[in-house]
XYZ file of C-alpha atoms in Angstrom:
536
model
C 0.946 -20.921 -5.647
C 0.539 -18.263 -3.006
C -2.053 -18.288 -0.195
C -4.226 -15.532 0.741
C -2.150 -12.924 -1.051
C -3.385 -9.432 -1.775
C -1.480 -7.452 -4.261
C -1.969 -3.790 -3.339
C -3.975 -1.983 -0.756
C -7.874 -1.346 -0.523
C -10.879 -3.219 -2.469
C -13.300 -2.561 -4.321
C -20.524 3.840 -2.971
C -36.249 10.838 7.593
C -38.105 9.929 10.562
C -39.242 12.048 13.602
C -36.861 11.961 16.635
C -37.658 8.882 18.940
C -37.276 9.325 22.525
C -36.253 5.688 23.202
C -34.040 4.217 25.843
C -30.676 3.294 24.343
C -30.091 -0.216 22.920
C -33.738 -0.979 22.505
C -36.095 -1.569 19.568
C -38.514 1.029 18.187
C -41.405 2.084 20.267
C -43.816 0.677 17.554
C -42.622 -2.912 18.278
C -43.705 -4.966 21.290
C -40.108 -6.197 21.839
C -38.546 -2.656 22.346
C -38.567 -2.920 26.278
C -34.993 -2.741 27.189
C -31.555 -4.093 26.392
C -31.614 -6.984 28.832
C -35.101 -7.992 27.654
C -34.334 -8.329 23.884
C -30.849 -7.310 23.206
C -31.873 -4.875 20.498
C -29.634 -2.272 18.817
C -30.604 1.012 16.870
C -28.368 2.069 14.075
C -28.619 5.331 11.963
C -29.137 4.979 8.267
C -27.893 8.146 6.462
C -30.541 7.822 3.754
C -33.914 6.070 3.077
C -33.113 2.547 1.496
C -34.530 1.917 -1.979
C -36.026 -1.126 -0.426
C -34.854 -3.592 -3.075
C -32.054 -5.530 -1.281
C -30.419 -6.974 -4.417
C -26.656 -7.305 -4.979
C -27.372 -7.070 -8.722
C -29.030 -3.502 -8.333
C -27.281 -0.264 -8.669
C -25.055 0.400 -5.663
C -26.888 2.261 -2.847
C -25.143 3.154 0.289
C -28.039 2.450 2.798
C -29.265 -0.613 1.061
C -25.699 -1.935 1.142
C -25.398 -1.318 4.777
C -28.630 -3.428 5.422
C -27.223 -6.166 3.091
C -24.065 -6.395 5.040
C -26.169 -7.762 7.878
C -27.997 -10.491 5.820
C -25.442 -11.556 3.053
C -21.972 -12.604 2.932
C -19.308 -13.228 0.351
C -16.414 -15.573 -0.085
C -14.273 -12.692 1.049
C -15.009 -9.341 2.896
C -13.187 -6.121 3.427
C -12.148 -5.488 6.882
C -11.748 -2.092 8.548
C -8.179 -1.923 7.548
C -9.289 -2.281 3.854
C -7.884 -5.766 3.590
C -9.485 -9.003 2.086
C -10.456 -11.432 4.580
C -11.964 -14.953 4.266
C -15.777 -15.130 5.016
C -17.735 -17.924 3.549
C -14.346 -19.248 2.191
C -12.115 -20.809 4.749
C -9.071 -20.154 2.553
C -8.268 -19.253 -1.042
C -5.134 -19.636 -3.263
C -4.091 -17.593 -6.209
C -1.696 -19.132 -8.906
C 1.626 -17.246 -9.221
C 0.449 -15.896 -12.717
C -2.872 -14.716 -11.242
C -4.996 -16.556 -13.669
C -6.521 -19.219 -11.429
C -8.322 -18.404 -8.002
C -9.337 -21.235 -5.926
C -11.619 -20.936 -2.899
C -12.100 -23.643 -0.181
C -15.448 -23.097 1.466
C -16.222 -23.504 5.061
C -17.629 -26.868 5.709
C -20.986 -27.514 7.284
C -22.488 -23.952 6.621
C -26.257 -23.556 6.241
C -28.519 -20.941 4.949
C -30.755 -19.207 7.463
C -33.532 -21.495 6.565
C -31.450 -24.528 7.285
C -30.665 -25.575 3.703
C -26.983 -26.652 3.222
C -24.718 -24.171 1.540
C -22.453 -25.338 -1.131
C -20.358 -24.199 -4.020
C -23.326 -24.571 -6.265
C -24.766 -21.403 -4.647
C -21.618 -19.700 -5.309
C -21.459 -20.810 -9.005
C -25.132 -19.758 -9.298
C -24.474 -16.252 -7.906
C -21.251 -15.573 -9.999
C -23.138 -16.578 -13.108
C -25.957 -14.254 -12.222
C -23.557 -11.313 -11.666
C -21.705 -11.693 -15.005
C -24.838 -11.977 -17.014
C -26.074 -8.669 -18.239
C -29.582 -10.132 -18.839
C -30.098 -10.285 -15.052
C -29.751 -6.562 -15.125
C -26.635 -6.794 -12.988
C -24.941 -3.560 -12.705
C -21.512 -4.981 -12.115
C -21.580 -7.403 -15.018
C -18.771 -5.482 -16.706
C -16.504 -6.364 -13.674
C -16.463 -10.060 -14.911
C -15.180 -9.417 -18.399
C -11.694 -10.649 -17.376
C -13.149 -14.100 -16.517
C -12.621 -16.800 -19.096
C -15.564 -17.536 -21.121
C -17.599 -14.346 -20.245
C -17.121 -12.699 -23.561
C -18.439 -15.783 -25.426
C -21.188 -16.315 -23.136
C -22.503 -12.623 -23.258
C -21.989 -12.608 -27.099
C -24.245 -15.719 -27.336
C -21.366 -18.107 -28.431
C -21.606 -20.173 -25.363
C -24.319 -21.271 -22.993
C -22.057 -21.174 -19.826
C -19.127 -19.410 -18.360
C -16.147 -21.721 -18.489
C -14.161 -19.556 -16.119
C -16.528 -20.364 -13.210
C -16.491 -23.969 -11.887
C -17.443 -25.864 -8.805
C -15.534 -29.093 -8.844
C -16.976 -30.263 -5.490
C -19.302 -29.016 -2.870
C -16.628 -27.154 -0.996
C -14.522 -25.724 -3.779
C -15.249 -22.858 -6.314
C -12.763 -21.827 -8.935
C -12.209 -18.769 -11.188
C -10.034 -18.618 -14.196
C -9.143 -15.402 -15.781
C -8.303 -14.876 -19.550
C -5.000 -13.423 -18.643
C -2.960 -12.453 -15.498
C -5.449 -10.483 -13.430
C -3.936 -9.301 -10.057
C -6.896 -7.147 -9.157
C -9.577 -9.598 -9.731
C -10.141 -10.648 -6.160
C -10.513 -7.136 -5.141
C -13.090 -6.649 -7.915
C -15.231 -9.640 -7.460
C -14.073 -11.689 -4.493
C -16.530 -10.159 -1.975
C -19.662 -10.472 -3.974
C -22.680 -11.445 -1.700
C -23.922 -14.881 -2.374
C -27.554 -15.667 -3.231
C -29.534 -18.817 -2.507
C -29.851 -20.974 -5.609
C -32.765 -22.954 -3.970
C -34.916 -19.751 -3.798
C -33.877 -18.073 -6.999
C -32.635 -20.881 -9.164
C -36.061 -21.388 -11.031
C -36.212 -17.802 -12.387
C -34.842 -17.048 -15.865
C -31.999 -14.644 -15.943
C -34.480 -11.946 -17.289
C -36.875 -12.481 -14.446
C -34.615 -13.053 -11.433
C -34.193 -9.411 -10.368
C -37.910 -9.009 -10.186
C -38.427 -11.794 -7.832
C -40.106 -10.476 -4.617
C -37.476 -12.207 -2.574
C -35.326 -9.090 -2.852
C -37.875 -6.950 -1.205
C -37.974 -9.419 1.864
C -34.769 -11.394 1.640
C -35.519 -13.718 4.544
C -32.949 -16.314 3.505
C -29.107 -15.359 3.672
C -25.753 -16.278 4.837
C -25.066 -13.346 6.979
C -25.266 -13.170 10.904
C -28.854 -11.697 10.561
C -31.958 -12.412 8.703
C -34.437 -9.874 7.291
C -37.652 -9.411 9.112
C -39.314 -6.291 7.693
C -38.757 -2.827 6.257
C -41.149 -0.113 7.402
C -40.747 2.840 5.081
C -39.529 6.015 6.841
C -39.090 4.134 10.098
C -36.590 1.154 10.139
C -35.294 -2.041 8.774
C -35.518 -4.842 11.257
C -33.171 -7.660 11.056
C -32.799 -10.522 13.640
C -29.984 -12.948 14.614
C -29.579 -15.936 12.307
C -29.692 -19.091 14.309
C -27.772 -20.998 11.740
C -24.837 -18.546 11.334
C -21.600 -20.215 12.128
C -21.027 -17.873 15.179
C -24.457 -16.708 16.087
C -24.784 -13.057 16.675
C -24.690 -11.815 20.271
C -27.342 -9.190 19.808
C -30.852 -10.564 19.080
C -32.435 -7.704 17.041
C -31.104 -4.709 15.062
C -33.099 -1.850 13.743
C -31.455 0.344 11.088
C -33.280 3.655 10.994
C -33.168 6.333 8.161
C -33.192 9.879 9.306
C -31.509 13.210 8.827
C -28.023 13.679 10.338
C -29.460 16.333 12.652
C -32.026 13.871 13.988
C -29.257 11.130 14.417
C -27.144 13.478 16.514
C -30.067 14.340 18.683
C -30.938 10.651 19.146
C -27.286 9.913 19.991
C -27.849 12.326 22.948
C -31.136 10.961 24.191
C -30.397 7.181 23.602
C -32.674 6.590 20.693
C -29.633 5.758 18.492
C -26.891 3.511 19.506
C -24.427 3.719 16.597
C -24.325 6.583 14.055
C -22.043 8.565 11.882
C -22.036 12.223 12.596
C -21.264 15.470 10.903
C -17.836 17.190 11.646
C -20.041 20.275 12.624
C -21.432 18.220 15.562
C -18.011 17.341 16.905
C -18.467 19.615 19.983
C -22.020 18.207 20.568
C -21.260 14.622 20.401
C -18.061 14.999 22.609
C -20.401 16.268 25.197
C -22.532 13.099 25.262
C -21.366 11.099 28.304
C -23.068 8.007 27.102
C -21.059 7.551 23.831
C -17.479 6.811 22.642
C -16.200 8.111 19.335
C -14.161 6.659 16.452
C -12.525 8.401 13.518
C -11.518 6.565 10.437
C -10.200 7.816 6.988
C -12.575 6.866 4.273
C -11.717 4.759 1.260
C -14.317 6.318 -0.997
C -15.062 9.896 -1.805
C -17.888 12.409 -2.487
C -18.004 13.548 -6.135
C -20.242 14.850 -8.739
C -20.756 12.804 -11.731
C -21.151 14.790 -14.956
C -23.171 12.900 -17.619
C -21.030 12.669 -20.563
C -23.785 11.205 -22.611
C -24.929 14.760 -23.091
C -22.928 16.548 -25.782
C -22.256 19.767 -23.714
C -20.253 17.679 -21.194
C -18.209 15.726 -23.633
C -15.337 18.339 -23.899
C -12.842 17.663 -21.047
C -12.395 21.480 -20.857
C -15.955 21.896 -19.533
C -15.305 19.466 -16.766
C -11.885 21.018 -15.975
C -13.605 24.512 -15.840
C -16.146 23.196 -13.403
C -13.288 21.906 -11.107
C -11.403 25.058 -11.292
C -14.602 27.056 -10.401
C -14.728 25.279 -7.034
C -12.718 25.949 -3.809
C -12.788 22.448 -2.579
C -10.244 23.393 0.175
C -12.801 25.824 1.583
C -15.603 23.131 1.551
C -13.330 20.917 3.478
C -12.442 23.547 6.024
C -16.018 25.177 6.395
C -18.413 22.420 5.691
C -16.382 19.466 7.203
C -14.245 21.285 9.820
C -11.041 19.852 8.206
C -12.290 16.316 8.645
C -11.740 15.277 4.960
C -9.209 15.507 2.247
C -9.527 17.084 -1.204
C -9.663 14.393 -3.822
C -7.575 14.721 -7.014
C -8.562 11.594 -8.825
C -10.268 8.359 -8.383
C -7.083 6.837 -7.015
C -6.845 6.467 -3.288
C -4.488 9.140 -1.888
C -2.044 6.477 -0.734
C -1.829 5.210 -4.347
C -1.786 8.276 -6.345
C 1.349 9.723 -7.942
C 2.915 13.179 -7.220
C 2.399 15.834 -9.731
C -1.347 15.691 -10.260
C -3.216 18.858 -11.199
C -4.775 20.031 -7.842
C -7.288 22.227 -9.811
C -7.007 24.859 -7.205
C -9.624 27.550 -7.596
C -8.971 29.851 -10.534
C -12.206 31.612 -11.698
C -10.495 33.223 -14.661
C -9.083 30.024 -15.925
C -12.409 28.352 -15.716
C -14.164 31.134 -17.638
C -11.475 30.821 -20.283
C -11.881 27.050 -20.656
C -15.632 27.355 -20.885
C -15.101 29.963 -23.754
C -12.841 27.657 -25.524
C -15.340 24.842 -25.190
C -18.128 27.101 -26.542
C -20.278 26.760 -23.408
C -23.748 28.336 -23.757
C -24.144 30.728 -20.792
C -28.008 30.631 -21.252
C -28.055 26.868 -20.696
C -29.503 25.872 -17.214
C -28.226 22.492 -15.932
C -29.463 20.541 -12.936
C -27.597 19.085 -10.076
C -29.487 16.294 -8.157
C -28.716 14.904 -4.694
C -30.249 13.153 -1.898
C -31.075 15.703 0.936
C -30.475 14.865 4.411
C -26.663 14.811 5.118
C -25.493 18.090 6.169
C -22.216 18.186 4.351
C -23.572 17.282 1.033
C -26.670 19.629 1.457
C -24.129 22.391 2.131
C -21.876 21.398 -0.730
C -24.541 21.415 -3.213
C -25.458 25.081 -2.358
C -21.726 26.013 -2.604
C -21.193 24.281 -5.899
C -24.243 26.068 -7.327
C -22.919 29.486 -6.040
C -19.315 28.936 -7.379
C -20.417 27.619 -10.777
C -22.701 30.733 -11.126
C -19.577 32.801 -10.646
C -18.148 31.359 -13.927
C -21.395 31.914 -15.863
C -22.926 28.438 -15.337
C -26.539 28.316 -14.363
C -27.304 25.435 -11.993
C -30.765 24.210 -10.589
C -30.665 22.166 -7.450
C -32.886 19.199 -7.550
C -33.563 17.182 -4.383
C -34.201 13.499 -5.458
C -35.032 10.382 -3.571
C -32.428 7.654 -3.635
C -34.971 5.203 -5.131
C -35.461 7.508 -8.193
C -31.782 7.951 -9.082
C -31.267 4.813 -11.085
C -33.959 5.646 -13.586
C -32.092 8.902 -14.332
C -28.884 6.961 -14.969
C -30.673 4.400 -17.164
C -32.338 6.921 -19.211
C -29.329 9.265 -19.231
C -31.617 12.285 -18.283
C -29.683 13.764 -15.433
C -27.022 16.588 -15.789
C -25.063 16.160 -12.687
C -25.561 14.223 -9.509
C -23.667 14.456 -6.181
C -23.080 11.322 -4.332
C -20.457 9.442 -2.498
C -18.931 6.040 -1.431
C -16.926 3.327 -3.039
C -13.962 1.684 -1.749
C -10.800 2.185 -3.996
C -8.047 1.382 -1.506
C -7.809 -2.384 -1.570
C -6.485 -2.285 -5.107
C -6.363 0.357 -7.916
C -7.831 -2.026 -10.483
C -11.259 -1.582 -8.658
C -11.433 1.973 -10.243
C -12.171 0.152 -13.465
C -15.573 -0.242 -12.125
C -16.378 3.530 -12.468
C -14.153 4.512 -15.411
C -13.961 1.594 -17.980
C -15.798 2.079 -21.279
C -17.217 -1.473 -20.807
C -18.597 -0.454 -17.274
C -20.785 2.315 -18.511
C -24.119 1.917 -16.653
C -26.021 -0.433 -16.494
C -23.101 -2.833 -16.937
C -21.039 -1.317 -14.209
C -20.528 1.893 -12.056
C -19.507 4.297 -14.717
C -22.767 6.349 -14.455
C -21.245 9.462 -16.041
C -20.558 7.542 -19.270
C -16.944 8.584 -19.465
C -14.888 6.580 -21.914
C -11.261 6.805 -22.697
C -9.543 3.810 -24.468
C -6.094 4.927 -23.556
C -6.959 4.870 -19.940
C -8.585 1.499 -20.293
C -5.470 -0.015 -21.914
C -3.108 1.523 -19.111
C -5.450 -0.056 -16.464
C -5.463 -3.383 -18.228
C -1.609 -3.489 -18.480
C -1.233 -2.595 -14.930
C -3.462 -5.223 -13.814
C -1.823 -8.035 -15.962
C 1.814 -7.472 -14.809
C 3.424 -9.252 -11.873
C 6.219 -6.647 -11.707
C 5.246 -4.328 -8.817
C 7.387 -1.522 -10.019
C 5.956 -1.663 -13.518
C 2.560 -2.012 -12.127
C 3.047 1.080 -10.054
C 4.435 3.087 -12.987
C 1.371 1.978 -15.254
C -1.183 2.989 -12.558
C 0.676 6.354 -12.060
C 0.379 7.041 -15.827
C -3.426 6.069 -15.543
C -4.001 8.424 -12.545
C -2.346 11.324 -14.461
C -4.449 10.728 -17.592
C -7.700 10.402 -15.498
C -6.761 13.534 -13.603
C -6.290 15.428 -16.862
C -9.499 14.210 -18.320
C -11.548 15.045 -15.189
C -13.897 12.272 -15.638
C -15.674 13.168 -12.470
C -15.801 16.360 -10.151
C -13.854 14.883 -7.358
C -14.774 16.716 -4.216
C -13.395 15.157 -1.032
C -12.766 12.114 0.979
C -14.580 12.419 4.270
C -13.325 10.853 7.431
C -15.759 8.547 9.056
C -16.811 10.004 12.401
C -18.732 7.447 14.364
C -20.294 7.566 17.873
C -21.144 4.389 19.653
C -23.216 3.904 22.893
C -20.880 2.727 25.585
C -23.042 -0.302 26.132
C -22.088 -1.536 22.605
C -18.899 -3.662 22.415
C -16.989 -4.833 19.348
C -17.956 -2.300 16.818
C -15.183 -1.151 14.541
C -15.825 1.738 12.215
C -15.116 0.645 8.539
C -14.923 4.162 7.091
C -17.194 7.051 6.278
C -20.897 6.997 6.713
C -21.773 4.775 3.682
C -19.223 2.036 4.635
C -20.501 -1.384 5.026
C -20.615 -2.851 8.504
C -17.937 -5.384 9.478
C -18.657 -8.492 11.484
C -21.795 -7.417 13.341
C -22.099 -10.974 14.807
C -19.178 -10.019 17.170
C -20.870 -7.032 18.622
C -22.448 -7.189 22.048
C -24.386 -5.123 24.472
C -23.406 -4.953 28.213
C -25.610 -4.167 31.090
């Protein structure tokens, strides 16, 4: 057995300006009267949440950031992209990576005072692996023993999940699976005593997810006021109670966030590279810079016949000057992305798809592209880099004869376009593919096509799936690296996504706030907010 062992690096996506004093709640709430009075903190959300705080729902950056305050998993990903025990006190992995045993911290309670046990963990993992719950990560559990039979109706339970006692949870894989911890080890745990009476088909519709007031995180949900804020308050039953009483997470445009950093209305915010000079002039904040583990991309809907030919997707990449986007839109604070694989894990020799308009036109001609066809590119307005990038993409695709209509869409409306396969292209960002390369399966595997997983572009390549599976099942590090390199080259050639850039996380923090550690780019989950404090 080996303890706490991770085998590779990085796990597995407006309101008006408020002239409010720093480190206080919103002016619409009676408790917002100063840091010493209520220990309140204001945090920028880069998009409006969908308002359904459900770990089974499609990944949404702002909803995930809220959930990182109110839920916890057995493990969590720290700012160095390493897995760390959270609800688990420790874990062991068998030498062949087929058995994963978690020992839970003893004496833990849900925020409502109900004892927390391994039964809650078992309940949650069964929900997440069951497609009937509408879990959008169900495909991630295909390597767990018994899941295939359960999903196929040949079994009534999943044999690979067991809770032998109140403080132990065990996962068994069908074969060696070195990336399984990175893929499913940090799932947020849900309360069986609240949701256990619902059928799998009904559980996702439970109103609990619109007001999840019971959790295992350092904070509990209070309310969500659309276009204003999400309010969470310190969980008195958390194992190490939070030092700050109230937190308000406020959706707004990046311009407003920067302005409020200056006037004290926001205490923690990511900011645009174009605002570096402005933010550096604020005497009340400190800054942190962190390379991101995810990336901004454009998903091309390959359920539509005109996107199935890899030559079309390659042509779209050749049309773009992504280096120019990084330099002009992000002031160099990003890296051009060449594949889904994290830069530290990708092999040499990948096609960089440097801008080549003539080659792009030739590839489109070979693919029989209809120059009269108009396609839509949807994105959520409000982040300066993505807004500008959308316009540049439209212009540079037009230069090769592709007509693009820009569609500004609300985040809550996007999942429907995935489910109905109606969208053409969507620009979005996030993810964490640095902990372990196996997590890329979540967005590339045939079995993880939405809604079973995060493969929203409906890409499917059996050879890539096989290479990824072989890499994840071998204990030989050199062989594993070789197989992942082959997979990266194949994925790069197939252009499953239009990879754009990996932005650096640029964060500004009010000097009164102590303990905050940037976890990556603007969509990164927050790490250990219970340890944050306010001075003065």
